PDB file of C-alpha atoms in Angstrom:
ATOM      1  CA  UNK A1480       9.710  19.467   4.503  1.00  0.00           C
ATOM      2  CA  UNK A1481       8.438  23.051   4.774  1.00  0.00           C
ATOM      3  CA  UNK A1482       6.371  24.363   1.720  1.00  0.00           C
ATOM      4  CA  UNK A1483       7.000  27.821   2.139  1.00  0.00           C
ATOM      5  CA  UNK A1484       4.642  28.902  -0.978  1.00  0.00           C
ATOM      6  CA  UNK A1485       2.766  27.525  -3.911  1.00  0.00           C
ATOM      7  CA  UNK A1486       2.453  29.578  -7.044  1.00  0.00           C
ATOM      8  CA  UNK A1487       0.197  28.623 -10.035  1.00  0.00           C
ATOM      9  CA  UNK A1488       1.552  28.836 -13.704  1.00  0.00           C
ATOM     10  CA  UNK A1489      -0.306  31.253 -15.695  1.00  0.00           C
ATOM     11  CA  UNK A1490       1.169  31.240 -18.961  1.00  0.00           C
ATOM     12  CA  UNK A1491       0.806  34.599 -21.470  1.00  0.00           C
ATOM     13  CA  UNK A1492       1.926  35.856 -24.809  1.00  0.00           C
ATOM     14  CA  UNK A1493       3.313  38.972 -23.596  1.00  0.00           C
ATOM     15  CA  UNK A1494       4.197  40.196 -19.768  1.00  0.00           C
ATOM     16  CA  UNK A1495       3.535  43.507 -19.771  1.00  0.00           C
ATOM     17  CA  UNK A1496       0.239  42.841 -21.256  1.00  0.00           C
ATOM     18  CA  UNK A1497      -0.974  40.696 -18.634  1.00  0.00           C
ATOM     19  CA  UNK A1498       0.623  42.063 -15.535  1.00  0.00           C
ATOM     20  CA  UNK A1499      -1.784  45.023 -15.213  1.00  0.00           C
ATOM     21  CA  UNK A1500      -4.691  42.115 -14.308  1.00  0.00           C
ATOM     22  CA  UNK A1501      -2.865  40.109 -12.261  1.00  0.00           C
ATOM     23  CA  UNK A1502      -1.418  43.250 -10.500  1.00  0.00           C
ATOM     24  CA  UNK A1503      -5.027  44.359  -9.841  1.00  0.00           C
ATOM     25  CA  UNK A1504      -6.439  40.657  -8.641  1.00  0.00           C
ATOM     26  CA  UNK A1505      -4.037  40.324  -6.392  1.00  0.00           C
ATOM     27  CA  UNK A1506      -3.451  44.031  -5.034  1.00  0.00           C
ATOM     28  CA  UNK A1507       0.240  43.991  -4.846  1.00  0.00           C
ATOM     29  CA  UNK A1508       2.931  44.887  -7.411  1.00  0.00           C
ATOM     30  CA  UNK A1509       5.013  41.529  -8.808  1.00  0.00           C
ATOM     31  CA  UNK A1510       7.435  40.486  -6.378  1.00  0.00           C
ATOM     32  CA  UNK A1511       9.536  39.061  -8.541  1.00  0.00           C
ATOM     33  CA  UNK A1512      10.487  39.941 -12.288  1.00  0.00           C
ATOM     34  CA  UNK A1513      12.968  38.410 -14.297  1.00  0.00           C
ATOM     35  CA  UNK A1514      13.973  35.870 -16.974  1.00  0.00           C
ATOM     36  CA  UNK A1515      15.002  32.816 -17.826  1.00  0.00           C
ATOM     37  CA  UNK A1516      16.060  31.145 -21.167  1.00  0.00           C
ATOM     38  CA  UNK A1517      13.860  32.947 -23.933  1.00  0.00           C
ATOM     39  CA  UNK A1518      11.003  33.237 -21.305  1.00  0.00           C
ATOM     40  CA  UNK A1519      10.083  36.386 -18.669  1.00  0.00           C
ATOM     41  CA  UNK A1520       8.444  35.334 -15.794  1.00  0.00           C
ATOM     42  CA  UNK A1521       7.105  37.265 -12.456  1.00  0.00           C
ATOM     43  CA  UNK A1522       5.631  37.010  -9.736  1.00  0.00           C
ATOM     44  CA  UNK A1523       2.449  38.736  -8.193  1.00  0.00           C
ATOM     45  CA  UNK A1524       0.439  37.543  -5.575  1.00  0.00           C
ATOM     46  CA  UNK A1525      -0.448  33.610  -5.683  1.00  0.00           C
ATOM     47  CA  UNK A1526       0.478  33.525  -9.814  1.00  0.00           C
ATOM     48  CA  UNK A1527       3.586  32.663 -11.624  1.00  0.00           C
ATOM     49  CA  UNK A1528       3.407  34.339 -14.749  1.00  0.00           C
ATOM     50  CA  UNK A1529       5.641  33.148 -17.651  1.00  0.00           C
ATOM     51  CA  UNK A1530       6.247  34.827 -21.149  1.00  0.00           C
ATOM     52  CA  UNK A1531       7.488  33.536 -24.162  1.00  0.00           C
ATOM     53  CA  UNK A1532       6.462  32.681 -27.677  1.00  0.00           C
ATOM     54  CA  UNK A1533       4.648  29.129 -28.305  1.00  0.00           C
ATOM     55  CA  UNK A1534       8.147  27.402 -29.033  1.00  0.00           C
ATOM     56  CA  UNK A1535       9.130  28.791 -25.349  1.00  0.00           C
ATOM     57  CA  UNK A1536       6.673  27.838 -23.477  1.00  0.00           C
ATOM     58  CA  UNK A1537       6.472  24.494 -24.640  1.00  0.00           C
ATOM     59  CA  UNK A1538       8.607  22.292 -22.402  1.00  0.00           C
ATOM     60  CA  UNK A1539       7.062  24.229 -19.369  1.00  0.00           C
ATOM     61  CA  UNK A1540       3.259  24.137 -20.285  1.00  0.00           C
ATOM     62  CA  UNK A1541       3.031  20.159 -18.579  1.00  0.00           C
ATOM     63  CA  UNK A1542       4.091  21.542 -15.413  1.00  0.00           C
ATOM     64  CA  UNK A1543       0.778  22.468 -13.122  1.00  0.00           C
ATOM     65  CA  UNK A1544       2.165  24.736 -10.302  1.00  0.00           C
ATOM     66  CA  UNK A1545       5.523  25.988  -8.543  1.00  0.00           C
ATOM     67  CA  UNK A1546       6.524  25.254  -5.185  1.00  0.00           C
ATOM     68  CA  UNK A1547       9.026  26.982  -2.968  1.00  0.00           C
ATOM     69  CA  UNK A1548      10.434  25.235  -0.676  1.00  0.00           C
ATOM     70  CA  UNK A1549      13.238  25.351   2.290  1.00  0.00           C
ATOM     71  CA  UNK A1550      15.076  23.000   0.621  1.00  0.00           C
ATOM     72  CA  UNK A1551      16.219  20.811  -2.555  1.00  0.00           C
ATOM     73  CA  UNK A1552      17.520  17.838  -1.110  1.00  0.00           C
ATOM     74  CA  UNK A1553      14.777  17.324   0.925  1.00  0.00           C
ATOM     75  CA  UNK A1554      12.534  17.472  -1.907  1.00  0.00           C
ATOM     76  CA  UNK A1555      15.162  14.804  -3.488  1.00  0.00           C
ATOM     77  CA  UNK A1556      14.995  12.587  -0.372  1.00  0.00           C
ATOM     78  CA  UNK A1557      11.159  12.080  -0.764  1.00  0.00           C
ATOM     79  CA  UNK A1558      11.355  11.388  -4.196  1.00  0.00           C
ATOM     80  CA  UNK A1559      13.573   8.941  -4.201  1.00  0.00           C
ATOM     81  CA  UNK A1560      11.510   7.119  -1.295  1.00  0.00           C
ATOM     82  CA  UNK A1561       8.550   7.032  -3.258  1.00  0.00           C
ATOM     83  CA  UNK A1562      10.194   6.500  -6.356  1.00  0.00           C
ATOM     84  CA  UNK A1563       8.993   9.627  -8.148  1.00  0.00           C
ATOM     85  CA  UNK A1564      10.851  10.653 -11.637  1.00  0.00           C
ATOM     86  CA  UNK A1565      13.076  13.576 -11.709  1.00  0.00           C
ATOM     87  CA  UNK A1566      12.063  15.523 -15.202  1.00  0.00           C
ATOM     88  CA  UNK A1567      14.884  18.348 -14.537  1.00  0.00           C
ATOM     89  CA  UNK A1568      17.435  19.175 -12.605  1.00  0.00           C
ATOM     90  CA  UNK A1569      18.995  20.268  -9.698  1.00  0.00           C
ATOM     91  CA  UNK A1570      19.643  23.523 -11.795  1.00  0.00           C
ATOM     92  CA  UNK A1571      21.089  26.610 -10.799  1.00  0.00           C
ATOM     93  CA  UNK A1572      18.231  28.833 -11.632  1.00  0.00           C
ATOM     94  CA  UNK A1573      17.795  32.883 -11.517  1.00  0.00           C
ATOM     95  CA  UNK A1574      15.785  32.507  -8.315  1.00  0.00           C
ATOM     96  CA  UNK A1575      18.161  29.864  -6.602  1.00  0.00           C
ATOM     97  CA  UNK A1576      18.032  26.410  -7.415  1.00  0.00           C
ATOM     98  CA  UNK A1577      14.763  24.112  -8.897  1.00  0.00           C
ATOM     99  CA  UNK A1578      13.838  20.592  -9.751  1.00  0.00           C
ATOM    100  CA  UNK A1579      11.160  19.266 -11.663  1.00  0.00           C
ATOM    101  CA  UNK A1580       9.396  16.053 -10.518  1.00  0.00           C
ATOM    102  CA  UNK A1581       6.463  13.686 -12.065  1.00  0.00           C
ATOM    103  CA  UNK A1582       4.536  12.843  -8.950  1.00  0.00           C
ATOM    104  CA  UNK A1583       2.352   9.631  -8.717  1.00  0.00           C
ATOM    105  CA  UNK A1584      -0.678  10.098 -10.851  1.00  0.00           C
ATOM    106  CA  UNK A1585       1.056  12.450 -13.078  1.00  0.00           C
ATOM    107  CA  UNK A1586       1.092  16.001 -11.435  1.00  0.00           C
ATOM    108  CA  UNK A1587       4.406  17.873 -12.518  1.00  0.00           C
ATOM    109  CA  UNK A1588       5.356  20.207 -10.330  1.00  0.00           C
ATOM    110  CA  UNK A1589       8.329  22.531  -9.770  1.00  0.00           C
ATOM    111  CA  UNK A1590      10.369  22.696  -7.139  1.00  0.00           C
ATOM    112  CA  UNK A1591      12.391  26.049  -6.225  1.00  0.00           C
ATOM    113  CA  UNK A1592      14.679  26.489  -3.136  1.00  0.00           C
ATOM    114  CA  UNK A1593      15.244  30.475  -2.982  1.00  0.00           C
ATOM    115  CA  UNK A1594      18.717  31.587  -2.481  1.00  0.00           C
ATOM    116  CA  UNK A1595      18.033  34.708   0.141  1.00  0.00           C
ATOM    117  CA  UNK A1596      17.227  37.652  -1.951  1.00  0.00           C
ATOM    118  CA  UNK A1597      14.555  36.310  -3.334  1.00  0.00           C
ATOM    119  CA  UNK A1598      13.630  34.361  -0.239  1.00  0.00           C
ATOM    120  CA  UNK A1599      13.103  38.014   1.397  1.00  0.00           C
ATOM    121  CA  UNK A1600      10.223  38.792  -1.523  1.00  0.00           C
ATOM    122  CA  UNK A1601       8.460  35.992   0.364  1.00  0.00           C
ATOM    123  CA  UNK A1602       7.809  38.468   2.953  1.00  0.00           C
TER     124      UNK A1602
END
């Protein structure tokens, strides 16, 4: 299964606030910028930023990094083999589908599958 990227959560109070470091550390303008339920979230570099107030960022803060990958039902193949738990998901998400799974040992990660305009921000 191809890992086409792997973005780590930062999570911040306000967007616009933090961008202009993130923006500088990684020497590129965000990628992606957009939002989802009460939270804005973008992309810059290696970090996935994601904005909300406490109560928004709750459900999200146990979940350690985001992976893209090439595709979902791969991702739900090898879970089920392993017997890995499925938090969330399939969803149709802003971005293309995810899926959140508790891996062995406890690491949470999300799993995105890109529909092709945001694919292409891969570059």
């Amino acid at each position: 299964m191809p890992v086409l990227a792997t973005l780590a959560r930062v999570y911040v109070d306000d967007l616009d606030v933090a961008l202009p470091t993130f923006v500088e550390l990684a020497g590129e303008q965000p990628r992606l910028r957009f939002t989802y339920r009460d939270l804005e979230l973008a992309s810059v570099g290696g970090y996935l930023l994601l904005a909300g107030s406490e109560e928004a960022l709750a459900p999200y803060r146990d979940t350690h990094a985001t992976t893209i990958v090439e595709s979902i039902e791969q991702v739900l193949r090898i879970t089920e083999q392993h017997g890995e738990e499925i938090l969330d998901g399939p969803n149709e998400v802003p971005t293309g589908s995810n899926l959140t799974v508790r891996h062995p040992g406890g690491a949470i990660i999300e799993y995105v599958q890109f529909h092709a305009t945001a694919r292409a921000t891969l570059g």
